[in-house]
Amino acid sequence: MRRHIVRLAMAATLTLSGQVPLATPASAYQVDCAILLCLAGGWPASAPCAHARAVFIRRITPWPIEPPLQIWRCPMGVAFSPLESPGPAERLFDTAFQATLPRQSFPDDGQVIKVQTTDGADIDISGDAFDFVRSIRVYHIQYRQHENRDGDCNRSDSTRLGSYGVQGDYRWTRSNVGQVPAASGLSIPNGCGSYFYRSVFVDWRDHAGNYGSEEVRY
């Protein structure tokens, strides 16, 4: 399985732009498979990966704050079925970029999806080859502090953490600003100076372990 993901990441990095003609609209592939491929490969420069990354970031832009990778929307079971020609990495690649409409973040009835889900990948991704999926962390940062008339410091911290489980299932848990990575723009002043910070911060590591992050202030 590790070999297949390495090949997948290499395909995304080295040949992605060549697999989709420039005239092909960015919507002509399943976006969550594209996110999986492009994230694994370190977001290589190409029109499909630029669109995949834009969707990845849009999903954490309020409202609602969604799982940036919705791996349960990518039919990996088809790509990683028993070995045959073409190989599993190539077939996942083909699944991602076949000429079909992307799977969107909203169901047919127009209602937004739940931001916490027990759904996961349709194959076993518990091995370390898929650690890059579990490396994704989403911090919904909501912090405020000020000093009242009596000189008391009032602090409010409603920070939450969105993370992925063993099979790519997504959940929210309580967190705090002390857990927010240094790459965030959060900078709480010393003492109790008046300060308010609200954002959604996401970070990850690609298949090679390279670190990346984005933050959306609102």
PDB file of C-alpha atoms in Angstrom:
ATOM      1  CA  MET A   1       0.000   0.000   0.000  1.00  0.00           C
ATOM      2  CA  ARG A   2       2.846   2.425   0.785  1.00  0.00           C
ATOM      3  CA  ARG A   3       4.265   1.782  -2.686  1.00  0.00           C
ATOM      4  CA  HIS A   4       0.898   2.610  -4.237  1.00  0.00           C
ATOM      5  CA  ILE A   5       0.631   5.911  -2.339  1.00  0.00           C
ATOM      6  CA  VAL A   6       4.190   6.855  -3.260  1.00  0.00           C
ATOM      7  CA  ARG A   7       3.301   6.266  -6.896  1.00  0.00           C
ATOM      8  CA  LEU A   8       0.089   8.238  -6.412  1.00  0.00           C
ATOM      9  CA  ALA A   9       1.992  11.190  -4.947  1.00  0.00           C
ATOM     10  CA  MET A  10       4.574  11.028  -7.712  1.00  0.00           C
ATOM     11  CA  ALA A  11       1.836  10.973 -10.325  1.00  0.00           C
ATOM     12  CA  ALA A  12       0.213  14.020  -8.761  1.00  0.00           C
ATOM     13  CA  THR A  13       3.518  15.848  -8.514  1.00  0.00           C
ATOM     14  CA  LEU A  14       5.113  14.967 -11.859  1.00  0.00           C
ATOM     15  CA  THR A  15       2.336  14.366 -14.353  1.00  0.00           C
ATOM     16  CA  LEU A  16      -0.883  15.886 -13.048  1.00  0.00           C
ATOM     17  CA  SER A  17      -0.996  18.850 -15.396  1.00  0.00           C
ATOM     18  CA  GLY A  18      -0.273  16.558 -18.326  1.00  0.00           C
ATOM     19  CA  GLN A  19      -3.148  14.216 -17.484  1.00  0.00           C
ATOM     20  CA  VAL A  20      -5.846  16.886 -17.854  1.00  0.00           C
ATOM     21  CA  PRO A  21      -5.886  18.995 -21.047  1.00  0.00           C
ATOM     22  CA  LEU A  22      -5.737  22.735 -20.444  1.00  0.00           C
ATOM     23  CA  ALA A  23      -9.131  23.104 -22.097  1.00  0.00           C
ATOM     24  CA  THR A  24     -10.731  20.750 -19.578  1.00  0.00           C
ATOM     25  CA  PRO A  25     -12.766  22.711 -16.999  1.00  0.00           C
ATOM     26  CA  ALA A  26     -11.677  22.374 -13.386  1.00  0.00           C
ATOM     27  CA  SER A  27     -15.071  20.857 -12.547  1.00  0.00           C
ATOM     28  CA  ALA A  28     -14.433  17.823 -14.754  1.00  0.00           C
ATOM     29  CA  TYR A  29     -13.158  15.541 -12.005  1.00  0.00           C
ATOM     30  CA  GLN A  30     -14.186  14.332  -8.562  1.00  0.00           C
ATOM     31  CA  VAL A  31     -12.806  16.998  -6.294  1.00  0.00           C
ATOM     32  CA  ASP A  32     -12.170  14.928  -3.152  1.00  0.00           C
ATOM     33  CA  CYS A  33     -10.074  12.419  -5.077  1.00  0.00           C
ATOM     34  CA  ALA A  34      -8.176  15.390  -6.491  1.00  0.00           C
ATOM     35  CA  ILE A  35      -7.653  16.821  -2.993  1.00  0.00           C
ATOM     36  CA  LEU A  36      -6.343  13.447  -1.825  1.00  0.00           C
ATOM     37  CA  LEU A  37      -3.904  13.211  -4.735  1.00  0.00           C
ATOM     38  CA  CYS A  38      -2.740  16.814  -4.605  1.00  0.00           C
ATOM     39  CA  LEU A  39      -2.337  16.855  -0.824  1.00  0.00           C
ATOM     40  CA  ALA A  40      -0.261  13.668  -0.976  1.00  0.00           C
ATOM     41  CA  GLY A  41       1.922  15.194  -3.681  1.00  0.00           C
ATOM     42  CA  GLY A  42       2.464  18.517  -1.902  1.00  0.00           C
ATOM     43  CA  TRP A  43      -0.053  20.533  -3.954  1.00  0.00           C
ATOM     44  CA  PRO A  44       1.891  20.519  -7.246  1.00  0.00           C
ATOM     45  CA  ALA A  45       1.430  23.488  -9.571  1.00  0.00           C
ATOM     46  CA  SER A  46      -1.405  22.651 -11.977  1.00  0.00           C
ATOM     47  CA  ALA A  47      -4.905  23.861 -12.753  1.00  0.00           C
ATOM     48  CA  PRO A  48      -6.603  20.773 -11.214  1.00  0.00           C
ATOM     49  CA  CYS A  49      -4.570  21.034  -7.989  1.00  0.00           C
ATOM     50  CA  ALA A  50      -5.179  24.782  -7.791  1.00  0.00           C
ATOM     51  CA  HIS A  51      -8.916  24.087  -7.957  1.00  0.00           C
ATOM     52  CA  ALA A  52      -8.636  21.226  -5.427  1.00  0.00           C
ATOM     53  CA  ARG A  53      -6.759  23.459  -3.005  1.00  0.00           C
ATOM     54  CA  ALA A  54      -9.307  26.257  -3.479  1.00  0.00           C
ATOM     55  CA  VAL A  55     -12.114  23.834  -2.530  1.00  0.00           C
ATOM     56  CA  PHE A  56     -10.016  22.585   0.422  1.00  0.00           C
ATOM     57  CA  ILE A  57      -9.731  26.169   1.730  1.00  0.00           C
ATOM     58  CA  ARG A  58     -13.289  27.179   0.828  1.00  0.00           C
ATOM     59  CA  ARG A  59     -14.644  24.403   3.020  1.00  0.00           C
ATOM     60  CA  ILE A  60     -13.029  25.910   6.124  1.00  0.00           C
ATOM     61  CA  THR A  61     -14.269  29.395   5.256  1.00  0.00           C
ATOM     62  CA  PRO A  62     -17.340  30.149   7.403  1.00  0.00           C
ATOM     63  CA  TRP A  63     -20.116  29.239   7.086  1.00  0.00           C
ATOM     64  CA  PRO A  64     -20.366  26.278   7.548  1.00  0.00           C
ATOM     65  CA  ILE A  65     -16.922  25.057   8.528  1.00  0.00           C
ATOM     66  CA  GLU A  66     -16.656  21.697   6.774  1.00  0.00           C
ATOM     67  CA  PRO A  67     -14.070  18.906   6.731  1.00  0.00           C
ATOM     68  CA  PRO A  68     -11.568  20.166   4.127  1.00  0.00           C
ATOM     69  CA  LEU A  69     -10.972  16.621   2.817  1.00  0.00           C
ATOM     70  CA  GLN A  70     -14.121  14.486   2.589  1.00  0.00           C
ATOM     71  CA  ILE A  71     -12.440  11.207   1.817  1.00  0.00           C
ATOM     72  CA  TRP A  72     -15.715   9.276   1.987  1.00  0.00           C
ATOM     73  CA  ARG A  73     -16.653  11.018  -1.288  1.00  0.00           C
ATOM     74  CA  CYS A  74     -13.715   9.485  -3.167  1.00  0.00           C
ATOM     75  CA  PRO A  75     -14.393   5.879  -4.350  1.00  0.00           C
ATOM     76  CA  MET A  76     -11.048   4.444  -3.300  1.00  0.00           C
ATOM     77  CA  GLY A  77     -12.401   0.923  -3.111  1.00  0.00           C
ATOM     78  CA  VAL A  78     -12.557   0.886  -6.878  1.00  0.00           C
ATOM     79  CA  ALA A  79      -9.004   2.116  -7.257  1.00  0.00           C
ATOM     80  CA  PHE A  80      -7.477  -0.258  -4.695  1.00  0.00           C
ATOM     81  CA  SER A  81      -9.273  -3.472  -5.601  1.00  0.00           C
ATOM     82  CA  PRO A  82      -7.133  -6.561  -6.386  1.00  0.00           C
ATOM     83  CA  LEU A  83      -4.107  -5.906  -8.561  1.00  0.00           C
ATOM     84  CA  GLU A  84      -4.720  -5.824 -12.260  1.00  0.00           C
ATOM     85  CA  SER A  85      -3.797  -3.567 -15.147  1.00  0.00           C
ATOM     86  CA  PRO A  86      -3.812  -0.592 -14.813  1.00  0.00           C
ATOM     87  CA  GLY A  87      -2.349  -0.469 -11.308  1.00  0.00           C
ATOM     88  CA  PRO A  88      -4.198   0.878  -8.264  1.00  0.00           C
ATOM     89  CA  ALA A  89      -2.481   4.260  -8.159  1.00  0.00           C
ATOM     90  CA  GLU A  90      -3.233   4.873 -11.808  1.00  0.00           C
ATOM     91  CA  ARG A  91      -6.853   3.838 -11.341  1.00  0.00           C
ATOM     92  CA  LEU A  92      -7.318   6.157  -8.373  1.00  0.00           C
ATOM     93  CA  PHE A  93      -5.753   8.843 -10.533  1.00  0.00           C
ATOM     94  CA  ASP A  94      -8.224   8.056 -13.307  1.00  0.00           C
ATOM     95  CA  THR A  95     -11.110   8.130 -10.834  1.00  0.00           C
ATOM     96  CA  ALA A  96     -10.093  11.582  -9.666  1.00  0.00           C
ATOM     97  CA  PHE A  97      -9.846  13.045 -13.133  1.00  0.00           C
ATOM     98  CA  GLN A  98     -12.475  11.246 -15.145  1.00  0.00           C
ATOM     99  CA  ALA A  99     -14.877  13.448 -17.080  1.00  0.00           C
ATOM    100  CA  THR A 100     -17.669  13.585 -14.514  1.00  0.00           C
ATOM    101  CA  LEU A 101     -19.009  16.336 -12.317  1.00  0.00           C
ATOM    102  CA  PRO A 102     -17.242  16.684  -8.965  1.00  0.00           C
ATOM    103  CA  ARG A 103     -18.880  15.507  -5.802  1.00  0.00           C
ATOM    104  CA  GLN A 104     -19.975  18.646  -4.047  1.00  0.00           C
ATOM    105  CA  SER A 105     -20.093  19.596  -0.385  1.00  0.00           C
ATOM    106  CA  PHE A 106     -23.883  19.822  -0.417  1.00  0.00           C
ATOM    107  CA  PRO A 107     -26.442  17.025  -0.839  1.00  0.00           C
ATOM    108  CA  ASP A 108     -29.260  17.102  -3.356  1.00  0.00           C
ATOM    109  CA  ASP A 109     -31.779  18.720  -1.018  1.00  0.00           C
ATOM    110  CA  GLY A 110     -29.629  21.848  -0.702  1.00  0.00           C
ATOM    111  CA  GLN A 111     -29.044  21.438   3.025  1.00  0.00           C
ATOM    112  CA  VAL A 112     -25.470  21.671   4.252  1.00  0.00           C
ATOM    113  CA  ILE A 113     -23.765  18.475   5.342  1.00  0.00           C
ATOM    114  CA  LYS A 114     -22.964  17.777   8.967  1.00  0.00           C
ATOM    115  CA  VAL A 115     -19.540  19.096   9.954  1.00  0.00           C
ATOM    116  CA  GLN A 116     -18.880  16.004  12.042  1.00  0.00           C
ATOM    117  CA  THR A 117     -19.171  12.570  10.475  1.00  0.00           C
ATOM    118  CA  THR A 118     -18.514   8.936  11.277  1.00  0.00           C
ATOM    119  CA  ASP A 119     -18.059   8.211   7.573  1.00  0.00           C
ATOM    120  CA  GLY A 120     -14.570   7.278   6.448  1.00  0.00           C
ATOM    121  CA  ALA A 121     -12.672   5.863   3.512  1.00  0.00           C
ATOM    122  CA  ASP A 122     -14.178   2.826   1.825  1.00  0.00           C
ATOM    123  CA  ILE A 123     -10.889   0.908   2.171  1.00  0.00           C
ATOM    124  CA  ASP A 124      -8.537   0.321   5.082  1.00  0.00           C
ATOM    125  CA  ILE A 125      -6.314   3.403   5.417  1.00  0.00           C
ATOM    126  CA  SER A 126      -5.017   2.638   8.909  1.00  0.00           C
ATOM    127  CA  GLY A 127      -1.442   2.124   7.688  1.00  0.00           C
ATOM    128  CA  ASP A 128       1.198   4.826   7.940  1.00  0.00           C
ATOM    129  CA  ALA A 129       1.046   5.342   4.167  1.00  0.00           C
ATOM    130  CA  PHE A 130      -2.074   7.413   4.851  1.00  0.00           C
ATOM    131  CA  ASP A 131      -0.691   9.423   7.764  1.00  0.00           C
ATOM    132  CA  PHE A 132      -0.915  12.502   5.568  1.00  0.00           C
ATOM    133  CA  VAL A 133      -4.717  12.283   5.808  1.00  0.00           C
ATOM    134  CA  ARG A 134      -4.641  12.107   9.600  1.00  0.00           C
ATOM    135  CA  SER A 135      -2.141  14.966   9.738  1.00  0.00           C
ATOM    136  CA  ILE A 136      -4.834  17.475   8.735  1.00  0.00           C
ATOM    137  CA  ARG A 137      -5.950  19.638  11.661  1.00  0.00           C
ATOM    138  CA  VAL A 138      -8.575  22.374  11.599  1.00  0.00           C
ATOM    139  CA  TYR A 139      -8.586  24.931  14.419  1.00  0.00           C
ATOM    140  CA  HIS A 140     -11.643  27.128  14.792  1.00  0.00           C
ATOM    141  CA  ILE A 141     -10.065  29.864  16.906  1.00  0.00           C
ATOM    142  CA  GLN A 142     -12.337  32.140  18.934  1.00  0.00           C
ATOM    143  CA  TYR A 143     -10.478  34.088  21.622  1.00  0.00           C
ATOM    144  CA  ARG A 144     -11.158  37.360  23.439  1.00  0.00           C
ATOM    145  CA  GLN A 145      -9.652  39.107  26.445  1.00  0.00           C
ATOM    146  CA  HIS A 146     -10.062  42.473  28.116  1.00  0.00           C
ATOM    147  CA  GLU A 147      -9.650  44.095  31.501  1.00  0.00           C
ATOM    148  CA  ASN A 148     -12.816  45.227  33.237  1.00  0.00           C
ATOM    149  CA  ARG A 149     -13.311  48.330  35.392  1.00  0.00           C
ATOM    150  CA  ASP A 150     -12.251  46.479  38.517  1.00  0.00           C
ATOM    151  CA  GLY A 151      -8.951  45.473  36.956  1.00  0.00           C
ATOM    152  CA  ASP A 152      -9.961  41.848  36.507  1.00  0.00           C
ATOM    153  CA  CYS A 153      -8.904  40.079  33.324  1.00  0.00           C
ATOM    154  CA  ASN A 154     -11.780  38.513  31.445  1.00  0.00           C
ATOM    155  CA  ARG A 155     -10.773  35.838  28.965  1.00  0.00           C
ATOM    156  CA  SER A 156     -12.979  33.787  26.657  1.00  0.00           C
ATOM    157  CA  ASP A 157     -11.597  30.850  24.662  1.00  0.00           C
ATOM    158  CA  SER A 158     -14.007  28.786  22.550  1.00  0.00           C
ATOM    159  CA  THR A 159     -11.373  27.200  20.299  1.00  0.00           C
ATOM    160  CA  ARG A 160     -12.256  23.828  18.740  1.00  0.00           C
ATOM    161  CA  LEU A 161     -10.171  21.276  16.879  1.00  0.00           C
ATOM    162  CA  GLY A 162     -11.342  19.323  13.842  1.00  0.00           C
ATOM    163  CA  SER A 163      -9.321  16.158  13.192  1.00  0.00           C
ATOM    164  CA  TYR A 164      -9.382  12.886  11.282  1.00  0.00           C
ATOM    165  CA  GLY A 165      -9.579   9.406  12.761  1.00  0.00           C
ATOM    166  CA  VAL A 166      -7.914   6.197  11.674  1.00  0.00           C
ATOM    167  CA  GLN A 167     -10.248   5.670   8.710  1.00  0.00           C
ATOM    168  CA  GLY A 168     -10.544   9.319   7.735  1.00  0.00           C
ATOM    169  CA  ASP A 169     -13.654   9.978   9.828  1.00  0.00           C
ATOM    170  CA  TYR A 170     -13.906  13.582  11.028  1.00  0.00           C
ATOM    171  CA  ARG A 171     -14.808  15.001  14.420  1.00  0.00           C
ATOM    172  CA  TRP A 172     -14.713  18.210  16.449  1.00  0.00           C
ATOM    173  CA  THR A 173     -13.301  18.322  19.976  1.00  0.00           C
ATOM    174  CA  ARG A 174     -12.708  21.111  22.475  1.00  0.00           C
ATOM    175  CA  SER A 175      -9.312  22.764  22.338  1.00  0.00           C
ATOM    176  CA  ASN A 176      -7.668  26.015  23.422  1.00  0.00           C
ATOM    177  CA  VAL A 177      -5.391  28.696  22.042  1.00  0.00           C
ATOM    178  CA  GLY A 178      -2.406  27.062  23.728  1.00  0.00           C
ATOM    179  CA  GLN A 179      -2.727  24.194  21.240  1.00  0.00           C
ATOM    180  CA  VAL A 180      -2.828  26.389  18.136  1.00  0.00           C
ATOM    181  CA  PRO A 181       0.315  25.942  15.960  1.00  0.00           C
ATOM    182  CA  ALA A 182       2.827  28.768  15.777  1.00  0.00           C
ATOM    183  CA  ALA A 183       2.128  29.184  12.048  1.00  0.00           C
ATOM    184  CA  SER A 184      -1.188  30.857  12.938  1.00  0.00           C
ATOM    185  CA  GLY A 185      -1.385  34.639  13.124  1.00  0.00           C
ATOM    186  CA  LEU A 186      -2.678  34.349  16.697  1.00  0.00           C
ATOM    187  CA  SER A 187      -0.564  36.572  18.966  1.00  0.00           C
ATOM    188  CA  ILE A 188      -1.976  37.075  22.439  1.00  0.00           C
ATOM    189  CA  PRO A 189      -0.356  40.081  24.132  1.00  0.00           C
ATOM    190  CA  ASN A 190       1.294  39.880  27.517  1.00  0.00           C
ATOM    191  CA  GLY A 191      -0.837  40.901  30.443  1.00  0.00           C
ATOM    192  CA  CYS A 192      -4.467  41.620  29.755  1.00  0.00           C
ATOM    193  CA  GLY A 193      -4.413  44.026  26.865  1.00  0.00           C
ATOM    194  CA  SER A 194      -7.649  44.133  24.895  1.00  0.00           C
ATOM    195  CA  TYR A 195      -7.440  41.461  22.203  1.00  0.00           C
ATOM    196  CA  PHE A 196      -9.857  39.616  19.925  1.00  0.00           C
ATOM    197  CA  TYR A 197      -8.963  36.909  17.425  1.00  0.00           C
ATOM    198  CA  ARG A 198     -11.251  34.762  15.308  1.00  0.00           C
ATOM    199  CA  SER A 199     -10.182  32.556  12.424  1.00  0.00           C
ATOM    200  CA  VAL A 200     -10.105  29.061  10.978  1.00  0.00           C
ATOM    201  CA  PHE A 201      -6.592  27.647  10.707  1.00  0.00           C
ATOM    202  CA  VAL A 202      -5.750  24.409   8.894  1.00  0.00           C
ATOM    203  CA  ASP A 203      -2.409  22.642   8.681  1.00  0.00           C
ATOM    204  CA  TRP A 204      -1.178  19.356   7.259  1.00  0.00           C
ATOM    205  CA  ARG A 205       1.838  17.352   6.138  1.00  0.00           C
ATOM    206  CA  ASP A 206       2.111  15.835   2.687  1.00  0.00           C
ATOM    207  CA  HIS A 207       3.238  12.262   1.997  1.00  0.00           C
ATOM    208  CA  ALA A 208       6.895  13.317   2.238  1.00  0.00           C
ATOM    209  CA  GLY A 209       6.325  15.022   5.609  1.00  0.00           C
ATOM    210  CA  ASN A 210       6.489  18.599   4.325  1.00  0.00           C
ATOM    211  CA  TYR A 211       4.459  21.043   6.434  1.00  0.00           C
ATOM    212  CA  GLY A 212       1.806  23.401   5.085  1.00  0.00           C
ATOM    213  CA  SER A 213      -0.912  25.640   6.498  1.00  0.00           C
ATOM    214  CA  GLU A 214      -3.567  28.218   5.633  1.00  0.00           C
ATOM    215  CA  GLU A 215      -5.632  30.572   7.765  1.00  0.00           C
ATOM    216  CA  VAL A 216      -8.914  32.377   7.113  1.00  0.00           C
ATOM    217  CA  ARG A 217      -9.734  35.412   9.301  1.00  0.00           C
ATOM    218  CA  TYR A 218     -13.339  36.477   9.607  1.00  0.00           C
TER     219      TYR A 218
END
